[in-house]
XYZ file of C-alpha atoms in Angstrom:
653
model
C 0.008 -0.065 -0.103
C 1.455 3.467 -1.110
C 2.027 5.629 2.009
C 0.458 9.114 2.457
C 3.775 10.810 3.038
C 7.213 9.269 1.861
C 10.357 11.293 2.792
C 13.608 9.838 1.145
C 17.119 11.040 2.112
C 16.089 14.493 3.130
C 19.050 16.806 3.719
C 18.507 20.417 4.994
C 21.326 22.834 5.635
C 22.077 26.276 6.799
C 25.210 27.353 4.876
C 27.544 24.382 5.196
C 25.768 22.978 8.269
C 23.570 20.058 7.609
C 20.857 20.175 10.389
C 18.870 17.201 8.873
C 21.195 14.677 7.070
C 19.667 11.913 5.078
C 16.348 11.291 6.984
C 13.745 8.881 5.353
C 10.405 7.691 6.770
C 6.986 6.990 5.829
C 3.411 7.874 7.232
C 0.495 6.131 6.208
C -3.225 7.370 6.151
C -4.705 7.086 9.742
C -1.273 6.556 11.333
C 0.624 8.546 13.970
C 4.326 8.548 13.437
C 6.216 9.924 16.311
C 9.619 11.896 15.824
C 11.479 11.600 19.301
C 14.698 13.063 20.382
C 16.587 15.882 22.407
C 16.476 19.700 21.517
C 18.808 20.362 18.737
C 18.437 17.004 16.900
C 16.723 18.319 13.945
C 13.072 17.367 14.550
C 11.305 20.728 14.028
C 13.718 21.547 11.070
C 12.426 18.308 9.597
C 8.888 19.331 9.674
C 9.536 22.875 8.509
C 11.456 21.115 5.471
C 8.246 19.264 4.677
C 6.237 22.348 4.925
C 8.724 24.510 3.087
C 8.758 27.174 5.928
C 12.480 27.185 6.699
C 13.740 30.275 8.251
C 16.211 32.491 6.252
C 19.339 30.910 5.354
C 17.892 27.436 5.427
C 17.244 25.263 2.274
C 16.553 21.805 1.390
C 19.735 20.636 -0.291
C 18.486 17.203 -1.443
C 16.117 14.423 -1.162
C 12.394 14.011 -1.876
C 9.165 14.601 -0.007
C 6.103 12.809 -1.716
C 2.587 13.627 -0.394
C 0.268 11.345 -2.000
C 0.934 12.003 -5.881
C 2.482 15.461 -5.177
C 6.225 16.166 -5.253
C 6.303 18.701 -2.680
C 9.772 20.013 -3.268
C 9.245 20.290 -6.897
C 6.266 22.728 -6.597
C 6.504 26.323 -7.383
C 5.814 28.593 -4.213
C 2.389 29.557 -5.849
C 1.120 26.146 -5.792
C 2.791 25.299 -2.371
C 0.533 27.920 -0.866
C -2.263 25.509 -1.649
C -0.678 22.432 -0.300
C -0.023 24.191 3.129
C -3.177 23.808 4.901
C -5.018 22.203 1.982
C -3.205 18.965 1.956
C -0.523 19.336 4.819
C -1.094 21.381 7.888
C 1.145 22.258 10.991
C 0.291 22.708 14.785
C 3.242 24.824 16.018
C 4.740 24.528 19.636
C 3.601 27.913 20.851
C 0.073 29.136 19.953
C 0.485 32.489 21.263
C 3.439 33.245 18.789
C 1.710 31.617 15.905
C -1.720 33.217 16.180
C -1.994 36.952 15.437
C -2.766 38.848 18.617
C -4.754 41.781 17.078
C -7.143 39.642 14.968
C -10.127 37.903 16.396
C -10.288 34.136 16.424
C -13.199 33.776 13.983
C -11.280 35.963 11.451
C -7.896 33.875 11.573
C -9.810 30.658 11.108
C -11.959 32.484 8.337
C -8.765 33.133 6.364
C -7.995 29.500 6.246
C -11.507 28.788 5.085
C -11.530 31.364 2.465
C -8.250 30.147 0.921
C -9.017 26.329 0.999
C -12.747 25.985 0.839
C -13.749 29.234 -0.813
C -16.055 30.167 1.974
C -16.876 33.727 3.015
C -19.481 35.753 5.119
C -21.878 33.711 7.285
C -20.978 30.418 5.777
C -17.414 30.853 6.820
C -18.546 31.892 10.439
C -20.788 28.919 10.500
C -17.895 26.655 9.473
C -15.431 28.262 11.842
C -17.881 27.589 14.732
C -18.178 24.105 13.569
C -14.520 23.679 13.666
C -14.293 25.142 17.298
C -17.009 22.674 18.356
C -15.125 19.906 16.799
C -11.968 20.623 18.752
C -14.000 20.995 22.073
C -13.809 24.737 22.490
C -16.842 25.572 24.925
C -19.111 28.438 23.897
C -17.681 28.558 20.405
C -19.960 31.365 19.216
C -18.424 33.818 21.768
C -14.897 32.460 21.274
C -15.228 33.500 17.755
C -15.091 37.223 18.694
C -12.375 36.980 21.317
C -8.606 37.667 20.658
C -6.087 34.927 21.462
C -4.725 36.750 24.514
C -8.102 36.310 26.138
C -7.898 32.602 26.020
C -6.085 30.067 28.151
C -3.315 28.039 26.766
C -5.264 24.941 26.207
C -7.903 26.904 24.354
C -5.322 28.664 22.230
C -3.928 25.325 21.221
C -7.369 24.116 20.286
C -7.903 27.163 18.055
C -4.491 26.269 16.244
C -5.972 22.808 15.620
C -9.139 24.295 14.256
C -7.215 26.317 11.854
C -4.944 23.550 10.736
C -8.140 21.627 10.132
C -9.904 24.381 8.156
C -8.307 23.112 4.936
C -9.199 19.361 5.450
C -5.519 18.309 5.228
C -4.393 14.691 4.730
C -1.537 15.012 6.897
C -1.177 16.955 10.135
C 2.073 17.801 11.671
C 1.989 18.460 15.422
C 5.260 20.087 16.643
C 5.439 19.721 20.635
C 1.716 20.481 20.750
C 1.301 19.987 24.397
C 4.826 20.928 25.934
C 3.737 24.015 27.871
C 0.322 22.707 28.999
C -0.966 21.325 32.175
C -1.567 17.451 32.238
C -5.406 18.041 32.136
C -5.298 20.233 29.150
C -2.652 18.083 27.529
C -4.899 15.100 27.858
C -7.765 16.898 26.344
C -5.764 18.183 23.436
C -4.361 14.722 22.660
C -7.841 13.182 23.086
C -9.114 15.812 20.380
C -6.206 14.831 18.091
C -6.805 11.212 18.247
C -10.559 11.575 17.733
C -10.006 13.647 14.511
C -7.336 11.488 13.220
C -9.669 8.491 13.532
C -12.735 10.292 12.160
C -10.919 11.910 9.068
C -8.302 9.188 8.688
C -5.603 11.660 8.705
C -1.901 10.803 9.012
C -0.041 12.565 11.823
C 3.773 13.430 12.326
C 3.883 13.884 15.994
C 7.205 15.691 17.156
C 7.926 15.471 20.936
C 10.525 14.509 23.609
C 7.884 13.216 25.984
C 8.146 9.277 25.832
C 4.692 9.103 27.795
C 2.973 11.198 25.079
C 4.633 8.862 22.549
C 3.411 5.517 24.318
C -0.122 6.753 24.254
C -0.494 8.024 20.685
C 2.065 6.862 18.401
C 1.656 3.941 15.959
C 5.289 4.000 14.920
C 8.375 5.735 16.375
C 11.544 7.424 14.831
C 14.301 8.507 17.038
C 16.560 11.438 15.800
C 19.998 12.296 16.901
C 22.231 14.937 15.604
C 20.309 15.326 12.295
C 20.066 11.551 11.831
C 17.442 8.988 12.171
C 18.847 6.313 14.469
C 16.084 4.160 15.250
C 12.616 3.263 13.804
C 9.857 0.690 14.570
C 6.604 -0.070 15.674
C 5.528 1.508 19.090
C 4.992 -1.921 20.903
C 8.311 -3.175 19.734
C 10.275 -0.070 20.506
C 8.862 0.348 23.967
C 9.442 -3.381 24.684
C 13.071 -3.321 23.629
C 14.655 -0.252 22.325
C 17.863 -1.131 20.305
C 20.003 1.990 20.161
C 21.984 3.009 23.219
C 20.465 6.509 22.893
C 16.981 5.421 22.984
C 17.824 3.280 25.948
C 19.371 6.030 27.673
C 16.397 8.325 27.074
C 14.168 5.587 28.968
C 16.547 5.443 31.829
C 16.704 9.135 32.289
C 12.781 9.161 33.225
C 11.718 9.458 36.802
C 9.678 6.471 37.697
C 6.912 5.906 40.230
C 8.411 4.946 43.755
C 11.947 5.081 42.402
C 14.108 7.034 44.790
C 17.406 6.113 43.159
C 19.685 8.295 41.120
C 18.486 9.088 37.624
C 20.685 8.072 34.762
C 21.908 10.959 32.740
C 23.503 11.117 29.116
C 26.984 12.780 29.475
C 27.786 15.600 27.205
C 25.404 17.283 24.782
C 24.304 16.813 21.154
C 27.320 17.610 19.061
C 27.420 20.916 17.097
C 26.787 20.093 13.334
C 29.053 22.604 11.876
C 32.225 20.315 12.392
C 33.509 17.075 10.651
C 31.432 13.937 11.600
C 33.396 10.746 11.760
C 31.817 7.613 12.772
C 28.555 7.326 14.882
C 27.562 10.688 16.007
C 26.408 9.429 19.431
C 29.872 7.625 19.964
C 31.253 10.538 22.412
C 28.439 9.950 24.598
C 27.746 6.225 24.396
C 29.021 3.848 27.258
C 29.247 0.967 24.780
C 31.336 2.616 22.068
C 34.279 0.772 20.690
C 36.839 2.074 18.149
C 34.847 1.158 15.148
C 32.150 3.420 16.420
C 34.355 6.376 16.222
C 35.871 5.729 12.902
C 32.887 4.187 10.778
C 29.405 5.503 10.472
C 27.008 2.629 10.986
C 24.342 1.619 8.422
C 20.883 0.340 9.101
C 20.288 -3.125 10.612
C 16.868 -4.837 10.897
C 16.135 -6.391 14.120
C 12.402 -7.772 14.158
C 9.989 -4.912 13.690
C 12.705 -2.451 14.228
C 15.697 -1.039 12.227
C 18.568 0.661 14.035
C 21.953 2.404 12.886
C 24.358 0.876 15.401
C 27.541 -1.360 15.024
C 26.317 -3.283 18.175
C 22.765 -3.543 17.490
C 21.589 -6.903 18.821
C 24.796 -7.252 20.838
C 24.040 -4.741 23.627
C 23.776 -6.068 27.244
C 20.265 -6.509 28.753
C 18.848 -3.164 29.935
C 20.066 -2.322 33.321
C 17.726 -1.466 36.234
C 18.464 1.522 38.217
C 19.917 1.097 41.633
C 17.304 2.085 44.202
C 18.550 4.305 47.006
C 16.566 5.191 50.181
C 15.944 8.860 50.445
C 15.213 9.663 53.978
C 16.042 12.775 56.083
C 15.781 13.170 59.628
C 13.059 15.609 60.233
C 13.858 18.690 62.313
C 11.651 19.353 65.419
C 10.098 22.607 64.207
C 9.294 23.426 60.572
C 11.774 25.800 58.669
C 8.855 27.562 57.004
C 5.279 28.071 58.419
C 2.598 29.740 56.325
C -0.738 30.406 57.686
C -3.836 31.920 56.005
C -1.842 33.514 53.189
C -3.904 35.605 50.750
C -2.880 37.580 47.700
C -5.478 39.550 46.178
C -5.040 41.935 43.274
C -7.327 44.991 42.993
C -9.062 45.693 39.740
C -9.470 49.369 39.155
C -11.474 51.148 36.568
C -12.594 54.650 35.734
C -10.878 58.132 35.784
C -10.160 57.866 39.373
C -9.165 54.265 39.353
C -11.802 53.147 41.794
C -11.259 49.339 43.037
C -14.225 47.505 41.419
C -13.155 44.113 42.545
C -10.328 41.796 43.378
C -8.573 38.659 41.704
C -8.032 36.332 44.420
C -4.996 34.633 43.177
C -4.083 33.157 46.574
C -6.993 32.814 48.897
C -5.985 31.265 52.290
C -2.986 29.048 51.858
C -1.425 27.286 54.787
C 1.580 24.919 54.657
C 4.940 24.189 56.354
C 8.192 22.651 55.144
C 11.003 21.238 57.328
C 14.774 21.419 56.633
C 15.858 18.669 54.252
C 12.414 18.153 52.998
C 10.586 18.698 49.763
C 6.992 20.117 49.376
C 5.558 19.956 45.890
C 2.995 22.427 45.069
C 0.896 21.174 42.074
C -1.999 22.337 39.978
C -3.042 23.721 36.564
C -1.656 26.925 35.501
C -3.658 29.931 36.986
C -4.308 28.161 40.177
C -1.836 30.432 42.153
C 1.342 28.342 42.639
C 3.830 30.924 41.399
C 2.246 33.656 43.220
C 2.489 31.636 46.455
C 6.205 31.300 45.738
C 6.720 35.092 45.118
C 4.683 36.070 48.123
C 6.803 33.907 50.387
C 9.951 36.042 49.318
C 7.753 39.188 49.414
C 8.411 39.599 45.667
C 4.690 40.184 45.660
C 3.351 41.857 48.955
C 0.689 39.400 50.507
C -2.607 40.839 51.337
C -3.082 38.827 54.563
C -1.442 35.993 56.449
C 1.781 35.168 58.326
C 5.045 33.710 56.908
C 7.534 32.539 59.589
C 10.978 31.568 58.285
C 13.653 29.909 60.598
C 11.406 30.962 63.654
C 11.101 34.665 62.812
C 8.016 36.310 61.267
C 8.821 37.899 57.897
C 7.616 41.419 57.495
C 8.276 44.174 54.990
C 11.014 45.552 57.457
C 13.111 42.613 57.774
C 12.392 40.847 54.452
C 15.704 41.842 53.057
C 17.443 40.110 55.898
C 15.440 37.114 55.911
C 15.641 36.827 52.195
C 19.261 35.397 52.641
C 17.532 32.248 54.041
C 15.180 31.749 51.108
C 16.000 32.050 47.411
C 14.158 31.243 44.017
C 14.957 29.372 40.949
C 12.719 30.586 38.156
C 11.168 28.660 35.511
C 12.986 30.208 32.487
C 16.716 30.728 33.194
C 17.287 32.795 30.072
C 15.008 35.471 31.004
C 15.877 35.489 34.714
C 19.692 35.919 34.090
C 21.058 39.342 33.034
C 22.424 38.812 29.428
C 24.819 41.618 29.694
C 26.527 40.205 33.061
C 29.011 37.509 33.072
C 28.080 34.331 34.971
C 30.721 35.275 37.890
C 29.078 38.821 38.206
C 25.591 37.265 38.314
C 26.720 35.056 41.162
C 28.463 37.781 42.984
C 25.569 40.264 42.778
C 23.493 38.555 45.437
C 26.562 37.981 47.730
C 27.709 41.549 47.489
C 24.071 42.778 48.224
C 23.531 40.859 51.258
C 27.165 40.903 52.573
C 27.943 37.370 52.401
C 31.437 36.464 53.316
C 34.573 38.733 53.227
C 34.957 40.622 49.849
C 38.237 38.814 49.079
C 36.750 35.414 49.583
C 33.810 35.767 47.297
C 35.597 35.054 44.027
C 36.940 31.876 45.383
C 33.315 31.033 46.364
C 32.241 31.457 42.961
C 34.485 29.026 41.719
C 33.186 26.522 44.236
C 29.737 27.241 43.376
C 30.290 26.464 39.717
C 31.940 23.124 40.628
C 29.076 22.073 43.185
C 26.458 22.635 40.302
C 28.593 20.729 37.713
C 29.816 23.694 35.625
C 33.526 24.271 34.469
C 35.786 26.598 36.167
C 35.823 28.923 33.136
C 32.254 29.407 33.068
C 32.336 32.355 35.255
C 33.979 34.378 32.482
C 31.187 33.682 29.964
C 27.651 35.163 29.362
C 24.554 33.191 29.735
C 23.658 32.892 25.913
C 27.008 30.888 25.724
C 25.326 27.932 27.689
C 22.540 25.353 26.827
C 19.162 25.417 28.512
C 20.356 22.787 31.197
C 23.524 24.691 31.886
C 21.740 28.001 32.268
C 19.401 26.314 34.844
C 22.500 25.145 36.660
C 23.627 28.924 36.626
C 20.332 29.882 38.130
C 20.610 27.258 40.811
C 24.115 28.480 41.713
C 22.747 32.069 41.837
C 20.303 30.886 44.468
C 22.795 28.910 46.452
C 25.395 31.784 46.618
C 23.949 33.264 49.615
C 23.783 29.920 51.505
C 19.906 29.714 51.951
C 18.098 27.141 53.854
C 14.932 27.073 51.587
C 15.007 27.179 47.973
C 11.817 27.765 45.975
C 11.850 26.033 42.458
C 9.256 27.410 39.998
C 8.840 24.820 37.316
C 12.744 24.462 36.889
C 12.477 21.482 34.470
C 9.416 22.305 32.308
C 11.230 23.339 29.122
C 13.947 20.750 29.412
C 14.699 17.491 27.423
C 14.313 14.244 29.644
C 18.132 13.766 29.688
C 18.780 17.336 30.781
C 15.881 17.163 33.357
C 17.496 14.074 34.843
C 20.744 16.002 35.250
C 19.084 18.872 37.269
C 16.787 16.596 39.402
C 19.962 14.587 40.372
C 21.681 17.978 41.050
C 18.687 19.142 43.327
C 18.633 15.831 45.245
C 22.385 15.864 45.630
C 22.319 19.483 47.109
C 19.520 18.595 49.389
C 21.469 15.590 50.698
C 24.683 17.633 51.238
C 23.329 20.954 52.484
C 20.174 19.940 54.084
C 18.202 22.297 51.842
C 14.432 22.547 51.916
C 12.368 22.872 48.603
C 9.068 24.221 47.552
C 8.898 22.629 44.259
C 6.180 24.325 41.980
C 5.228 22.229 39.120
C 2.409 20.415 37.053
C 4.823 17.564 36.159
C 3.593 14.865 38.518
C 6.346 12.294 37.247
C 8.953 14.682 38.784
C 6.921 15.230 41.887
C 6.799 11.431 42.339
C 10.638 11.252 42.244
C 11.463 14.318 44.165
C 8.963 15.422 46.569
C 8.385 14.031 50.059
C 5.021 15.699 50.454
C 2.441 17.158 47.977
C -0.042 20.173 48.264
C -2.568 20.305 45.493
C -3.889 23.830 44.684
C -6.969 24.562 42.905
C -8.191 28.255 42.230
C -6.064 29.709 45.087
C -6.665 27.124 47.697
C -5.070 23.797 48.746
C -7.552 20.935 48.286
C -5.392 17.874 49.252
C -2.141 17.533 51.004
C -0.179 14.577 52.291
C 2.811 12.302 51.783
C 3.718 12.105 48.041
C 3.018 8.288 48.097
C -0.523 8.915 49.528
C -1.480 11.704 47.260
C -0.210 10.258 44.244
C -0.893 6.644 44.646
C -4.364 6.992 46.254
C -5.647 10.379 45.553
C -8.859 11.265 47.082
C -9.944 14.709 45.985
C -11.751 14.313 42.427
C -9.450 17.239 41.053
C -6.339 15.068 42.398
C -7.674 12.063 40.755
C -8.121 13.914 37.473
C -4.515 15.326 37.690
C -2.994 11.827 38.256
C -5.099 9.968 35.624
C -4.068 12.600 32.872
C -0.306 11.839 33.338
C 1.137 10.228 30.056
C 2.934 6.952 31.266
C 5.097 4.572 29.200
C 3.621 1.697 31.071
C 0.388 0.071 30.130
C -2.319 1.752 32.289
C -4.896 -0.173 34.332
C -8.050 1.106 35.870
C -10.690 3.621 34.710
C -8.354 5.461 32.510
C -8.219 9.387 32.080
C -10.815 11.350 33.991
C -12.093 14.141 31.757
C -13.018 17.440 33.402
C -15.777 19.660 32.285
C -14.965 23.063 31.098
C -12.117 25.219 32.171
C -10.987 26.530 35.506
C -13.092 29.342 36.700
C -11.684 33.008 36.941
C -10.198 33.981 40.304
C -12.018 37.433 39.699
C -15.334 35.664 40.371
C -14.835 32.147 41.770
C -17.974 30.057 42.201
C -20.084 29.731 45.337
C -19.396 26.777 47.819
C -16.504 24.363 46.683
C -14.641 26.211 43.829
C -14.243 22.849 42.079
C -18.066 22.120 41.909
C -18.861 23.179 38.352
C -16.309 20.676 36.880
C -16.640 17.974 39.710
C -18.469 14.662 38.678
C -19.431 14.103 42.144
C -20.717 17.636 43.051
C -23.846 17.637 45.148
C -26.028 20.539 46.365
C -23.865 21.023 49.632
C -20.911 21.575 47.189
C -22.576 24.626 45.613
C -23.420 26.274 48.875
C -20.555 25.847 51.300
C -16.705 25.464 51.104
C -15.700 22.179 52.496
C -13.781 21.918 55.697
C -10.604 20.008 56.088
C -11.187 16.165 56.326
C -8.296 14.178 57.974
C -7.393 10.759 56.361
C -4.561 9.915 58.654
C -0.740 10.630 58.854
C -0.964 13.895 57.649
C -3.242 13.304 54.647
C -6.222 15.523 54.399
C -8.641 16.789 51.591
C -11.292 19.516 51.408
C -14.165 17.775 49.751
C -17.658 17.195 50.952
C -17.927 13.987 48.656
C -14.818 12.396 50.627
C -16.100 13.567 53.981
C -19.359 11.740 53.265
C -17.401 8.496 52.620
C -15.170 8.643 55.847
């Protein structure tokens, strides 16, 4: 049977640099082909080559791309415009950058409908509404007249999918379509894509570095490394027995439920493609490499339902099991951090005299404590108030109400500067939080100088020690942030937080944008630092796999309040609150899942400007009762520090 898409020996370059080097694969109608690999391996450039949307300086050097009966690379640009969207469409990674912020959603979808279906006026509006309904956008008629910035991340991604489907394409390319989304929204978006693919028999090229997403959605898998395809096969065969050492190490780098051991990391980085390539491109990082690997580029070998580019294919040792290590820390008698009744309300002002007409209740009564050497994970969907809690604890945002006791001393506006030495923050995006005009050494010295840490003559030596402590070379201090990879920049951000010798570190999504291999390095580093320095962590994230690996306790937030709290094993293995159950069920896993499957939540998270009466979760809760709509639930103790706020659970205990 002839494939829908056939790519043969595709080579794409920027000047003399071959970013994609001899890639070949096929995608059949109704099939999902997943392209997997670290950042910098050439996945997105492959997709842009298929669409002929390469950035300036990029060009397809050789190869062929056959879409049905169409030779894509031979088409003049005028005809290619009909192919884009009409036969082949793409969902980009960041919808806010791909959507025009000053054009309403309905008009943007209408452009695609006019080009590919010759629809205009009311007919185009009706078709656009039908597309939004098809991808699960609630209140589609109203959403047509909204701007992209008025929508949540999940809704913007659905609008992108609707635009991609407007031309009824045969092939859909999804480039990291769920990377920045919460697990619940990710599950909804992937469910929409699976349903549409089955209904319309589209082929799909899914680009991702998330093995869980691949396991749940792909039919076949291709693994890319340094511009080359190094392994390919059916999903079940690939997950049962990955053949390439790179594929195996990606699996080993994943945090596993209940595994407190050290994560396997891949040493080094993806090699720069502007230098000479000899032998296997993975050889410098491969623990099994022999002399032949460094001298001779491997050809394809077929093993069952898989093919692999490796000289040692079929002769590799059995997959190793990670050594498990007990991770226990003696608890201090008193919590290092105690937070009671924390509220952060932002006023809404309107009119000429800026009169306050309401408040956004970003944080609405949070209480928690963290002991030295322990990690409390704060989890929940975007917009629930997690980051606001972290910033309020450092008084980077002034709390409205509540007390914060750090190291036995109540934090106030007067002593916040002094106490800030005990608590530091690692931000989500290290590139935007590091000053691009300052060298790394000066970035680390800035906090030490401001808070008077150590003698002036000793601080330079302390910087060198800090860099070594976080696994960076001694000469890193003389370089600027742009000279480092994403994982290295995050290490710099961690070093900056440690520079003033804090006792508490607040980590705000520190691994959300990192590849699984780099994520493993950062998680290992955080755990090592906690063991050696006795640090306490408040770990803010929506990645429950990371929580399971790193955290001792978990607090689940919804719309400004904590709805469930307990030991990580209790909350993640036996969640009791309906919201926590939905979060846990939505996590993509590489193992086969048992049980009821993903719990679908109705609608979107309400606005903190006008939260629902009673339990804030009641409009989306499958177990909501009349009492849930009237009164906010009290705390129900479940034993050993595990508690929830839920009328339904209270009625069962």
